[in-house]
CSV table of C-alpha atoms in Angstrom, one decimal:
chain,number,residue,atom,x,y,z
A,1,MET,CA,8.8,7.3,22.1
A,2,ARG,CA,8.2,3.6,21.5
A,3,TYR,CA,6.4,3.3,18.2
A,4,GLU,CA,4.0,0.4,17.5
A,5,LEU,CA,3.9,-0.9,14.0
A,6,TYR,CA,0.8,-2.8,13.2
A,7,TYR,CA,1.2,-5.2,10.2
A,8,TRP,CA,0.5,-8.8,9.4
A,9,PRO,CA,3.2,-11.2,10.7
A,10,GLU,CA,5.8,-13.3,8.8
A,11,ILE,CA,5.9,-11.3,5.6
A,12,PRO,CA,7.8,-8.1,4.7
A,13,GLY,CA,4.7,-6.8,2.8
A,14,ARG,CA,3.9,-3.1,3.0
A,15,GLY,CA,5.1,-3.1,6.6
A,16,GLU,CA,8.6,-3.4,5.4
A,17,PHE,CA,8.7,0.2,4.1
A,18,ILE,CA,8.0,1.3,7.7
A,19,ARG,CA,10.4,-1.1,9.3
A,20,LEU,CA,13.3,0.1,7.1
A,21,ALA,CA,12.7,3.7,8.2
A,22,LEU,CA,12.4,2.7,11.9
A,23,GLU,CA,15.6,0.7,11.6
A,24,ALA,CA,17.6,3.3,9.6
A,25,GLY,CA,16.5,5.9,12.2
A,26,GLY,CA,17.5,3.8,15.1
A,27,ALA,CA,14.0,4.0,16.5
A,28,ASP,CA,12.5,2.1,19.5
A,29,TYR,CA,9.6,0.1,18.1
A,30,ILE,CA,7.4,-2.9,18.5
A,31,ASP,CA,6.6,-5.0,15.4
A,32,VAL,CA,3.2,-5.8,16.8
A,33,GLY,CA,2.2,-8.5,14.3
A,34,ASN,CA,5.3,-10.5,14.9
A,35,ARG,CA,5.0,-10.4,18.7
A,36,SER,CA,3.2,-13.1,20.8
A,37,GLU,CA,-0.6,-13.0,21.3
A,38,GLU,CA,0.0,-14.2,24.9
A,39,GLN,CA,1.6,-10.8,25.6
A,40,GLY,CA,-1.3,-9.0,24.0
A,41,TRP,CA,0.2,-8.4,20.6
A,42,GLY,CA,0.0,-10.4,17.3
A,43,ILE,CA,-2.9,-10.5,14.9
A,44,ALA,CA,-5.5,-10.1,17.7
A,45,ALA,CA,-4.1,-6.7,18.5
A,46,ILE,CA,-4.3,-5.7,14.9
A,47,GLU,CA,-7.9,-6.8,14.6
A,48,THR,CA,-8.9,-5.0,17.7
A,49,PHE,CA,-7.8,-1.7,16.0
A,50,LEU,CA,-9.4,-2.5,12.7
A,51,GLY,CA,-12.6,-3.3,14.5
A,52,GLY,CA,-12.7,0.3,15.8
A,53,GLU,CA,-13.0,-0.9,19.4
A,54,VAL,CA,-10.1,1.1,20.8
A,55,THR,CA,-9.8,4.2,18.5
A,56,ASP,CA,-12.0,6.8,16.8
A,57,PHE,CA,-9.6,6.5,13.8
A,58,PRO,CA,-10.0,2.8,12.6
A,59,PRO,CA,-7.7,2.3,9.6
A,60,PHE,CA,-9.1,0.5,6.6
A,61,ALA,CA,-6.2,-1.9,6.5
A,62,PRO,CA,-2.6,-2.4,7.8
A,63,PRO,CA,0.0,-1.1,8.0
A,64,PHE,CA,-0.7,1.6,10.6
A,65,LEU,CA,1.4,3.1,13.2
A,66,LYS,CA,0.6,4.0,16.8
A,67,ALA,CA,2.7,6.9,18.1
A,68,GLY,CA,1.5,7.7,21.6
A,69,GLU,CA,-2.1,8.6,21.1
A,70,LEU,CA,-1.8,9.1,17.4
A,71,VAL,CA,-3.0,6.4,14.9
A,72,ILE,CA,-1.6,6.8,11.4
A,73,SER,CA,-2.5,4.7,8.3
A,74,HIS,CA,-1.0,4.2,4.9
A,75,VAL,CA,2.7,3.8,4.2
A,76,ALA,CA,3.2,7.3,2.7
A,77,ASN,CA,1.4,9.0,5.5
A,78,ILE,CA,3.4,7.1,8.2
A,79,LEU,CA,6.7,7.8,6.5
A,80,GLN,CA,5.8,11.5,6.1
A,81,TYR,CA,5.2,11.5,9.9
A,82,LEU,CA,8.2,9.5,10.9
A,83,GLY,CA,10.7,10.9,8.4
A,84,PRO,CA,11.3,14.3,10.1
A,85,ARG,CA,11.4,12.6,13.5
A,86,LEU,CA,14.0,10.1,12.4
A,87,GLY,CA,16.2,12.4,10.4
A,88,LEU,CA,15.1,10.9,7.1
A,89,TRP,CA,13.2,13.7,5.5
A,90,PRO,CA,14.1,16.9,3.6
A,91,GLY,CA,13.9,20.2,5.4
A,92,ASP,CA,12.6,22.6,2.8
A,93,GLU,CA,9.0,22.7,1.6
A,94,ALA,CA,9.7,22.0,-2.1
A,95,ASN,CA,11.7,18.9,-1.3
A,96,ARG,CA,9.2,17.7,1.3
A,97,LEU,CA,6.4,17.9,-1.3
A,98,TRP,CA,8.6,16.2,-3.9
A,99,ALA,CA,9.6,13.4,-1.4
A,100,HIS,CA,5.9,12.7,-0.6
A,101,GLY,CA,5.0,12.6,-4.3
A,102,LEU,CA,7.9,10.1,-4.9
A,103,GLN,CA,6.7,8.1,-2.0
A,104,LEU,CA,3.3,7.9,-3.5
A,105,THR,CA,4.8,7.0,-6.9
A,106,ILE,CA,6.5,4.1,-5.1
A,107,ALA,CA,3.1,3.1,-3.6
A,108,ASP,CA,1.7,3.0,-7.2
A,109,PHE,CA,4.7,1.0,-8.4
A,110,THR,CA,4.2,-1.4,-5.5
A,111,ALA,CA,0.5,-1.8,-6.2
A,112,GLU,CA,1.2,-2.8,-9.8
A,113,ALA,CA,3.9,-5.3,-8.6
A,114,HIS,CA,1.2,-6.8,-6.4
A,115,ASP,CA,-1.5,-6.8,-9.0
A,116,LEU,CA,0.5,-8.7,-11.5
A,117,HIS,CA,-0.2,-11.8,-9.4
A,118,HIS,CA,-3.7,-10.6,-8.4
A,119,PRO,CA,-5.2,-8.9,-11.5
A,120,LEU,CA,-8.8,-9.8,-10.5
A,121,GLY,CA,-8.4,-8.3,-7.1
A,122,PRO,CA,-7.6,-9.4,-3.6
A,123,GLY,CA,-10.7,-11.6,-3.1
A,124,LEU,CA,-9.5,-14.5,-5.2
A,125,TYR,CA,-6.4,-16.8,-4.8
A,126,TYR,CA,-3.6,-16.6,-7.3
A,127,GLU,CA,-4.5,-20.1,-8.4
A,128,ASP,CA,-8.0,-18.8,-9.4
A,129,GLN,CA,-6.5,-16.1,-11.7
A,130,GLN,CA,-3.4,-17.7,-13.0
A,131,GLU,CA,-4.1,-17.1,-16.7
A,132,GLU,CA,-5.0,-13.5,-16.2
A,133,ALA,CA,-1.9,-13.0,-14.1
A,134,ALA,CA,0.2,-14.4,-16.9
A,135,ARG,CA,-1.2,-11.7,-19.3
A,136,ARG,CA,-0.8,-9.0,-16.7
A,137,ALA,CA,2.8,-10.0,-15.9
A,138,ARG,CA,3.7,-9.7,-19.6
A,139,GLN,CA,2.4,-6.2,-19.7
A,140,PHE,CA,4.1,-5.3,-16.4
A,141,ILE,CA,7.5,-6.7,-17.6
A,142,SER,CA,7.4,-5.1,-21.1
A,143,GLU,CA,5.9,-1.7,-20.2
A,144,ARG,CA,5.5,-0.8,-16.6
A,145,LEU,CA,8.7,-2.1,-15.0
A,146,PRO,CA,11.0,-0.3,-17.4
A,147,LYS,CA,8.8,2.8,-17.2
A,148,PHE,CA,8.9,3.0,-13.4
A,149,LEU,CA,12.7,2.1,-13.1
A,150,GLY,CA,13.5,4.6,-15.9
A,151,TYR,CA,11.5,7.3,-14.1
A,152,PHE,CA,13.5,6.8,-10.8
A,153,GLU,CA,16.8,6.7,-12.9
A,154,ARG,CA,15.9,10.1,-14.3
A,155,VAL,CA,15.0,11.5,-10.9
A,156,LEU,CA,18.5,10.5,-9.7
A,157,ILE,CA,20.1,12.1,-12.8
A,158,ASP,CA,18.0,15.3,-12.4
A,159,ASN,CA,18.6,15.7,-8.7
A,160,PRO,CA,20.3,19.1,-8.5
A,161,ALA,CA,22.1,17.9,-5.3
A,162,GLY,CA,23.6,14.9,-7.1
A,163,GLU,CA,22.7,11.3,-7.9
A,164,ARG,CA,23.5,9.7,-4.6
A,165,HIS,CA,19.9,10.3,-3.3
A,166,LEU,CA,16.5,10.7,-4.8
A,167,VAL,CA,15.7,13.9,-2.9
A,168,GLY,CA,18.3,16.4,-1.9
A,169,GLU,CA,21.7,15.3,-0.5
A,170,THR,CA,20.7,13.2,2.4
A,171,LEU,CA,19.1,9.8,3.0
A,172,THR,CA,15.3,9.9,3.1
A,173,THR,CA,12.6,7.3,3.4
A,174,VAL,CA,12.2,7.4,-0.3
A,175,ASP,CA,15.7,6.0,-0.8
A,176,LEU,CA,14.9,3.2,1.7
A,177,SER,CA,11.6,2.4,0.0
A,178,LEU,CA,13.1,2.2,-3.5
A,179,PHE,CA,15.7,-0.2,-2.1
A,180,HIS,CA,13.0,-2.4,-0.9
A,181,VAL,CA,11.1,-2.4,-4.3
A,182,VAL,CA,14.4,-3.5,-6.0
A,183,GLU,CA,14.8,-6.2,-3.4
A,184,GLY,CA,11.2,-7.4,-3.9
A,185,LEU,CA,11.3,-7.3,-7.7
A,186,ARG,CA,14.6,-9.3,-7.7
A,187,TYR,CA,12.8,-11.9,-5.7
A,188,ALA,CA,9.6,-11.9,-7.7
A,189,LEU,CA,10.9,-11.6,-11.3
A,190,PRO,CA,14.7,-12.4,-11.3
A,191,ASN,CA,15.0,-12.7,-15.0
A,192,ALA,CA,12.9,-9.7,-15.9
A,193,MET,CA,14.7,-7.6,-13.3
A,194,ALA,CA,18.2,-8.7,-14.4
A,195,GLU,CA,17.4,-7.2,-17.8
A,196,ALA,CA,15.5,-4.1,-16.6
A,197,GLU,CA,18.3,-3.2,-14.1
A,198,GLN,CA,20.7,-2.6,-17.0
A,199,GLU,CA,18.8,0.5,-17.9
A,200,ALA,CA,18.8,1.8,-14.4
A,201,PRO,CA,22.4,1.7,-13.1
A,202,ARG,CA,21.9,4.6,-10.7
A,203,VAL,CA,18.9,3.0,-9.1
A,204,ILE,CA,21.0,-0.1,-8.5
A,205,ALA,CA,23.9,1.9,-7.1
A,206,LEU,CA,21.4,3.6,-4.7
A,207,HIS,CA,20.1,0.1,-3.7
A,208,ASP,CA,23.6,-1.0,-3.0
A,209,ARG,CA,24.4,2.0,-0.9
A,210,VAL,CA,21.3,1.6,1.2
A,211,ARG,CA,22.1,-2.1,1.7
A,212,ASP,CA,25.5,-1.2,3.1
A,213,ILE,CA,24.3,1.4,5.6
A,214,PRO,CA,25.5,-0.2,8.9
A,215,ARG,CA,22.0,-0.1,10.6
A,216,ILE,CA,20.4,-1.5,7.5
A,217,ALA,CA,23.0,-4.2,7.0
A,218,GLU,CA,22.6,-5.2,10.6
A,219,TYR,CA,18.8,-5.3,10.2
A,220,LEU,CA,18.9,-7.4,7.0
A,221,ALA,CA,21.1,-10.0,8.7
A,222,SER,CA,18.8,-10.1,11.8
A,223,ASP,CA,15.7,-12.2,12.5
A,224,ARG,CA,13.6,-9.0,12.5
A,225,ARG,CA,13.8,-9.1,8.7
A,226,GLN,CA,11.0,-11.3,7.4
A,227,PRO,CA,11.7,-13.5,4.3
A,228,PHE,CA,9.9,-13.0,1.0
A,229,SER,CA,7.4,-15.7,0.2
A,230,GLU,CA,4.3,-16.5,-1.9
A,231,GLU,CA,2.1,-15.0,0.9
A,232,GLY,CA,3.4,-11.5,0.5
A,233,LEU,CA,3.3,-8.5,-1.8
A,234,PHE,CA,6.3,-9.6,-4.0
A,235,ARG,CA,5.8,-13.2,-5.0
A,236,HIS,CA,8.0,-15.5,-7.1
A,237,TYR,CA,5.9,-17.5,-9.5
A,238,PRO,CA,8.4,-18.6,-12.1
A,239,GLU,CA,5.7,-18.9,-14.8
A,240,LEU,CA,5.1,-15.1,-14.5
A,241,ASP,CA,8.8,-14.2,-15.0
A,242,SER,CA,10.4,-13.7,-18.5
A,243,ASP,CA,12.7,-16.4,-19.8
A,244,GLY,CA,16.2,-16.3,-18.4
B,1,MET,CA,-2.0,32.9,-5.9
B,2,ARG,CA,-3.3,31.5,-9.2
B,3,TYR,CA,-2.9,27.8,-9.0
B,4,GLU,CA,-2.3,25.7,-12.2
B,5,LEU,CA,-3.9,22.3,-12.3
B,6,TYR,CA,-2.3,19.9,-14.8
B,7,TYR,CA,-4.6,17.1,-15.9
B,8,TRP,CA,-5.8,15.5,-19.1
B,9,PRO,CA,-8.6,17.4,-20.8
B,10,GLU,CA,-12.3,16.5,-21.2
B,11,ILE,CA,-12.6,14.0,-18.5
B,12,PRO,CA,-13.2,14.4,-14.7
B,13,GLY,CA,-10.6,11.7,-14.0
B,14,ARG,CA,-8.3,12.1,-10.9
B,15,GLY,CA,-8.2,15.8,-11.6
B,16,GLU,CA,-11.7,16.1,-10.4
B,17,PHE,CA,-10.7,15.6,-6.8
B,18,ILE,CA,-8.5,18.7,-7.1
B,19,ARG,CA,-11.1,20.7,-9.0
B,20,LEU,CA,-13.7,20.1,-6.3
B,21,ALA,CA,-11.3,21.5,-3.6
B,22,LEU,CA,-10.3,24.5,-5.7
B,23,GLU,CA,-14.0,25.2,-6.4
B,24,ALA,CA,-15.2,24.7,-2.9
B,25,GLY,CA,-12.4,26.9,-1.6
B,26,GLY,CA,-13.2,29.7,-4.1
B,27,ALA,CA,-9.6,29.5,-5.5
B,28,ASP,CA,-8.2,31.2,-8.5
B,29,TYR,CA,-7.0,28.5,-10.8
B,30,ILE,CA,-6.3,27.5,-14.4
B,31,ASP,CA,-7.4,24.1,-15.6
B,32,VAL,CA,-4.4,23.7,-17.9
B,33,GLY,CA,-5.5,20.6,-19.8
B,34,ASN,CA,-8.8,22.2,-20.8
B,35,ARG,CA,-7.2,25.5,-22.0
B,36,SER,CA,-6.1,26.1,-25.6
B,37,GLU,CA,-2.7,25.1,-26.8
B,38,GLU,CA,-2.6,28.3,-28.8
B,39,GLN,CA,-2.3,30.2,-25.5
B,40,GLY,CA,0.5,27.8,-24.3
B,41,TRP,CA,-1.8,25.5,-22.3
B,42,GLY,CA,-3.4,22.2,-23.1
B,43,ILE,CA,-1.8,18.8,-23.5
B,44,ALA,CA,1.5,20.3,-24.8
B,45,ALA,CA,2.0,22.1,-21.5
B,46,ILE,CA,1.4,19.0,-19.5
B,47,GLU,CA,3.9,17.0,-21.6
B,48,THR,CA,6.5,19.7,-21.2
B,49,PHE,CA,6.4,19.1,-17.5
B,50,LEU,CA,6.4,15.4,-17.6
B,51,GLY,CA,9.4,15.5,-19.9
B,52,GLY,CA,11.3,17.2,-17.2
B,53,GLU,CA,12.3,20.2,-19.4
B,54,VAL,CA,11.0,22.9,-17.1
B,55,THR,CA,11.4,21.4,-13.6
B,56,ASP,CA,13.7,19.5,-11.4
B,57,PHE,CA,10.6,17.7,-10.0
B,58,PRO,CA,9.1,15.9,-13.0
B,59,PRO,CA,5.9,14.0,-11.9
B,60,PHE,CA,5.4,10.4,-13.0
B,61,ALA,CA,1.8,11.3,-14.2
B,62,PRO,CA,-0.9,13.8,-13.9
B,63,PRO,CA,-2.6,15.3,-11.9
B,64,PHE,CA,-0.1,17.7,-10.6
B,65,LEU,CA,-0.4,21.2,-9.3
B,66,LYS,CA,1.8,24.2,-9.8
B,67,ALA,CA,1.7,26.7,-7.0
B,68,GLY,CA,4.1,29.5,-7.6
B,69,GLU,CA,7.5,27.7,-7.9
B,70,LEU,CA,6.2,24.5,-6.3
B,71,VAL,CA,5.3,21.4,-8.3
B,72,ILE,CA,3.2,18.9,-6.4
B,73,SER,CA,2.1,15.4,-7.7
B,74,HIS,CA,-0.6,12.9,-6.6
B,75,VAL,CA,-4.1,13.7,-5.5
B,76,ALA,CA,-3.6,13.2,-1.8
B,77,ASN,CA,-0.3,15.2,-1.7
B,78,ILE,CA,-2.0,18.1,-3.6
B,79,LEU,CA,-5.0,18.1,-1.3
B,80,GLN,CA,-2.9,18.0,1.8
B,81,TYR,CA,-1.2,21.1,0.5
B,82,LEU,CA,-4.3,22.9,-0.7
B,83,GLY,CA,-6.6,21.9,2.2
B,84,PRO,CA,-5.2,24.3,4.9
B,85,ARG,CA,-4.8,27.1,2.3
B,86,LEU,CA,-8.5,26.8,1.2
B,87,GLY,CA,-10.0,26.3,4.7
B,88,LEU,CA,-10.7,22.6,3.9
B,89,TRP,CA,-8.5,20.8,6.3
B,90,PRO,CA,-8.6,20.0,10.1
B,91,GLY,CA,-6.4,22.1,12.4
B,92,ASP,CA,-5.1,19.5,15.0
B,93,GLU,CA,-2.5,17.0,14.2
B,94,ALA,CA,-4.5,13.8,15.0
B,95,ASN,CA,-7.2,14.9,12.6
B,96,ARG,CA,-4.8,16.0,9.9
B,97,LEU,CA,-3.1,12.5,10.0
B,98,TRP,CA,-6.6,10.9,10.0
B,99,ALA,CA,-7.7,13.1,7.0
B,100,HIS,CA,-4.7,12.2,5.0
B,101,GLY,CA,-5.1,8.5,5.7
B,102,LEU,CA,-8.8,8.7,4.6
B,103,GLN,CA,-7.7,10.5,1.5
B,104,LEU,CA,-5.3,7.7,0.7
B,105,THR,CA,-8.1,5.2,1.4
B,106,ILE,CA,-10.2,7.0,-1.2
B,107,ALA,CA,-7.2,6.8,-3.6
B,108,ASP,CA,-7.2,3.0,-3.1
B,109,PHE,CA,-11.0,2.8,-3.6
B,110,THR,CA,-10.7,4.9,-6.8
B,111,ALA,CA,-7.8,2.7,-8.1
B,112,GLU,CA,-10.0,-0.4,-7.6
B,113,ALA,CA,-12.9,1.3,-9.4
B,114,HIS,CA,-10.6,2.0,-12.3
B,115,ASP,CA,-9.0,-1.5,-12.3
B,116,LEU,CA,-12.4,-3.2,-12.7
B,117,HIS,CA,-12.4,-2.1,-16.3
B,118,HIS,CA,-8.6,-2.5,-16.7
B,119,PRO,CA,-7.6,-5.6,-14.7
B,120,LEU,CA,-4.7,-6.3,-16.9
B,121,GLY,CA,-3.2,-2.9,-16.5
B,122,PRO,CA,-3.2,0.4,-18.3
B,123,GLY,CA,-1.3,-0.8,-21.4
B,124,LEU,CA,-4.3,-2.6,-23.0
B,125,TYR,CA,-7.7,-1.3,-24.2
B,126,TYR,CA,-10.8,-2.4,-22.3
B,127,GLU,CA,-11.9,-4.3,-25.4
B,128,ASP,CA,-8.7,-6.4,-25.1
B,129,GLN,CA,-9.5,-7.4,-21.5
B,130,GLN,CA,-13.3,-7.6,-21.5
B,131,GLU,CA,-13.6,-11.1,-20.1
B,132,GLU,CA,-11.1,-10.4,-17.3
B,133,ALA,CA,-13.0,-7.2,-16.5
B,134,ALA,CA,-16.3,-9.1,-16.2
B,135,ARG,CA,-14.7,-11.3,-13.6
B,136,ARG,CA,-13.1,-8.5,-11.7
B,137,ALA,CA,-16.3,-6.4,-11.8
B,138,ARG,CA,-18.2,-9.3,-10.1
B,139,GLN,CA,-15.6,-9.3,-7.3
B,140,PHE,CA,-15.7,-5.6,-7.0
B,141,ILE,CA,-19.5,-5.5,-6.7
B,142,SER,CA,-19.9,-8.4,-4.4
B,143,GLU,CA,-16.9,-7.7,-2.0
B,144,ARG,CA,-15.0,-4.5,-2.4
B,145,LEU,CA,-17.8,-1.9,-3.1
B,146,PRO,CA,-19.7,-2.9,0.1
B,147,LYS,CA,-16.5,-3.1,2.1
B,148,PHE,CA,-15.4,0.4,1.1
B,149,LEU,CA,-18.8,2.1,1.5
B,150,GLY,CA,-19.3,0.3,4.8
B,151,TYR,CA,-16.0,1.6,6.0
B,152,PHE,CA,-16.9,5.2,5.2
B,153,GLU,CA,-20.3,4.7,6.8
B,154,ARG,CA,-18.7,3.6,10.0
B,155,VAL,CA,-16.2,6.5,9.9
B,156,LEU,CA,-19.2,8.9,9.8
B,157,ILE,CA,-20.9,7.0,12.7
B,158,ASP,CA,-17.7,7.0,14.8
B,159,ASN,CA,-16.8,10.6,14.2
B,160,PRO,CA,-16.8,12.1,17.7
B,161,ALA,CA,-17.8,15.5,16.2
B,162,GLY,CA,-20.9,14.0,14.6
B,163,GLU,CA,-21.9,12.4,11.4
B,164,ARG,CA,-22.1,15.4,9.1
B,165,HIS,CA,-18.5,15.2,8.1
B,166,LEU,CA,-15.8,12.4,7.8
B,167,VAL,CA,-13.3,14.4,9.9
B,168,GLY,CA,-14.1,16.8,12.7
B,169,GLU,CA,-17.0,19.2,12.4
B,170,THR,CA,-16.1,21.1,9.2
B,171,LEU,CA,-15.9,20.4,5.5
B,172,THR,CA,-12.6,18.9,4.3
B,173,THR,CA,-11.3,17.7,1.0
B,174,VAL,CA,-12.1,14.2,2.2
B,175,ASP,CA,-15.8,14.9,2.1
B,176,LEU,CA,-15.5,16.4,-1.4
B,177,SER,CA,-13.6,13.4,-2.6
B,178,LEU,CA,-16.0,10.9,-1.3
B,179,PHE,CA,-18.8,12.9,-3.0
B,180,HIS,CA,-17.0,12.4,-6.3
B,181,VAL,CA,-16.5,8.7,-5.8
B,182,VAL,CA,-20.3,8.3,-5.2
B,183,GLU,CA,-21.0,10.3,-8.3
B,184,GLY,CA,-18.5,8.2,-10.3
B,185,LEU,CA,-19.8,4.9,-9.1
B,186,ARG,CA,-23.4,5.9,-9.8
B,187,TYR,CA,-22.4,6.6,-13.4
B,188,ALA,CA,-20.3,3.5,-13.8
B,189,LEU,CA,-22.4,0.9,-12.0
B,190,PRO,CA,-25.9,2.3,-11.5
B,191,ASN,CA,-27.5,-1.0,-10.6
B,192,ALA,CA,-24.8,-2.2,-8.2
B,193,MET,CA,-24.6,1.3,-6.6
B,194,ALA,CA,-28.4,1.5,-6.1
B,195,GLU,CA,-28.2,-1.6,-4.0
B,196,ALA,CA,-24.9,-0.8,-2.2
B,197,GLU,CA,-26.2,2.7,-1.2
B,198,GLN,CA,-28.9,1.2,0.9
B,199,GLU,CA,-26.3,0.1,3.4
B,200,ALA,CA,-24.6,3.5,3.5
B,201,PRO,CA,-27.2,6.1,4.2
B,202,ARG,CA,-24.8,8.5,5.9
B,203,VAL,CA,-22.4,8.4,3.0
B,204,ILE,CA,-25.3,9.3,0.7
B,205,ALA,CA,-26.5,12.1,3.0
B,206,LEU,CA,-23.0,13.5,3.0
B,207,HIS,CA,-22.9,13.3,-0.8
B,208,ASP,CA,-26.2,15.2,-1.0
B,209,ARG,CA,-24.9,17.9,1.4
B,210,VAL,CA,-21.8,18.4,-0.7
B,211,ARG,CA,-23.8,18.6,-3.9
B,212,ASP,CA,-25.9,21.4,-2.3
B,213,ILE,CA,-23.0,23.6,-1.2
B,214,PRO,CA,-23.6,26.8,-3.2
B,215,ARG,CA,-20.1,26.9,-4.8
B,216,ILE,CA,-20.3,23.2,-5.6
B,217,ALA,CA,-23.8,23.4,-7.0
B,218,GLU,CA,-22.7,26.4,-9.2
B,219,TYR,CA,-19.6,24.4,-10.4
B,220,LEU,CA,-21.6,21.2,-11.2
B,221,ALA,CA,-23.9,23.3,-13.4
B,222,SER,CA,-21.1,25.0,-15.2
B,223,ASP,CA,-19.1,24.0,-18.3
B,224,ARG,CA,-16.0,23.7,-16.1
B,225,ARG,CA,-17.4,20.4,-14.9
B,226,GLN,CA,-16.3,17.7,-17.4
B,227,PRO,CA,-18.8,14.9,-18.2
B,228,PHE,CA,-18.2,11.3,-17.3
B,229,SER,CA,-17.4,9.0,-20.3
B,230,GLU,CA,-15.7,5.8,-21.3
B,231,GLU,CA,-12.4,7.6,-21.6
B,232,GLY,CA,-12.2,8.3,-17.9
B,233,LEU,CA,-11.6,6.7,-14.5
B,234,PHE,CA,-15.3,5.8,-13.9
B,235,ARG,CA,-16.7,4.1,-17.0
B,236,HIS,CA,-20.2,2.8,-17.7
B,237,TYR,CA,-20.0,-0.5,-19.4
B,238,PRO,CA,-23.5,-2.0,-18.9
B,239,GLU,CA,-22.1,-5.6,-19.1
B,240,LEU,CA,-20.0,-5.0,-16.0
B,241,ASP,CA,-22.9,-3.8,-13.8
B,242,SER,CA,-25.1,-6.1,-11.9
B,243,ASP,CA,-28.7,-6.8,-13.1
B,244,GLY,CA,-31.1,-4.1,-12.3
């Protein structure tokens, strides 16, 4: 199976959660947004799908995955589909439901990390909501960031199979996704994150283990990995960070 | 199986998406938050779970469902679990993935409907972010509300099984959830919704059919249905609505 990942080009964005799973699982895939329009890929291919011209299942927004005839939208839905096929998902029902719940908690965490630079919604530029963003960022840094990191720290502590993984005793998409959130927050809010990390040593140890997985290390060093920037989900605006 | 729904008392909130499925499916359930603390239920029972004292799977936040020994967090995860057990979920894989993607789109829509009165995040009162809310509400009304309603209208038009349901030819949790979003938006933004509805007649027809399902009609008239208020997810602040 050659999977097709549909996501906007040149940013990690929400597509990165899918890329990390495909890379860790050694999957054959096309990163459609980053391929050339001349070959029928690129943004035009994404928009054809969103326009509903080629499917009865038009997603509301990227990312979405094409797997044969299937079209699957939303990060958590895609990872729940890919996880078992790539050996990145727990086997028993209780842990599967737990993994999906954690994946959705990561989606909530990610949405708040996005909204700190877009508190008035996606329809305005950052520059048009800069003051509001400054207020929201202070809230995020003082309350939400430590709450979310502390939650995942406790999930690692409480895991009956040990603190090497969030769910059970093997690598899942949830570990990969939390790795990416740490990467993104370190880019976006280096000062705030340096402080918050001190209360979440197990989350950071998990991040480091994911980074060192051979397939992930190879991917991170490749040109398939898109750089963070102020076009993406995690943005570095120094005025939103805490003082160093 | 007697299900236990854990959600804050006295508001519909995100718990309502679960209640509607349980009610439509004729399930036996306990609405824990609305039961008395004297009998071991109520907010104390919710907080015991969130504190991780009685489970290896402590959710980040309500709602969550206890089904025997299983603990399941997040609306979409819970509905994906309950749907097949209550006869409210499609049978084939393509439609199951589609239904879950739509359920997650409704979660996104709901989050934006919440954030219009809390643009600076959940840590501040509405009164402390009233100006920002006014700006965000204008964005929501002019751009996001018509975009989301228009999307679901098109999903109904494009459904190969006909426009009576969002997915396939039978009632699913997705239909029930969209019904509730329409109810909530009519409460929160009556003027804006009256205008937006005109572009989404199939969504409104679906809403009306769900309202008239005997089990739903009985539930809506019962005291198990919590009233909307300014403590909940959908809040009516007249200053955020458009002019009538």
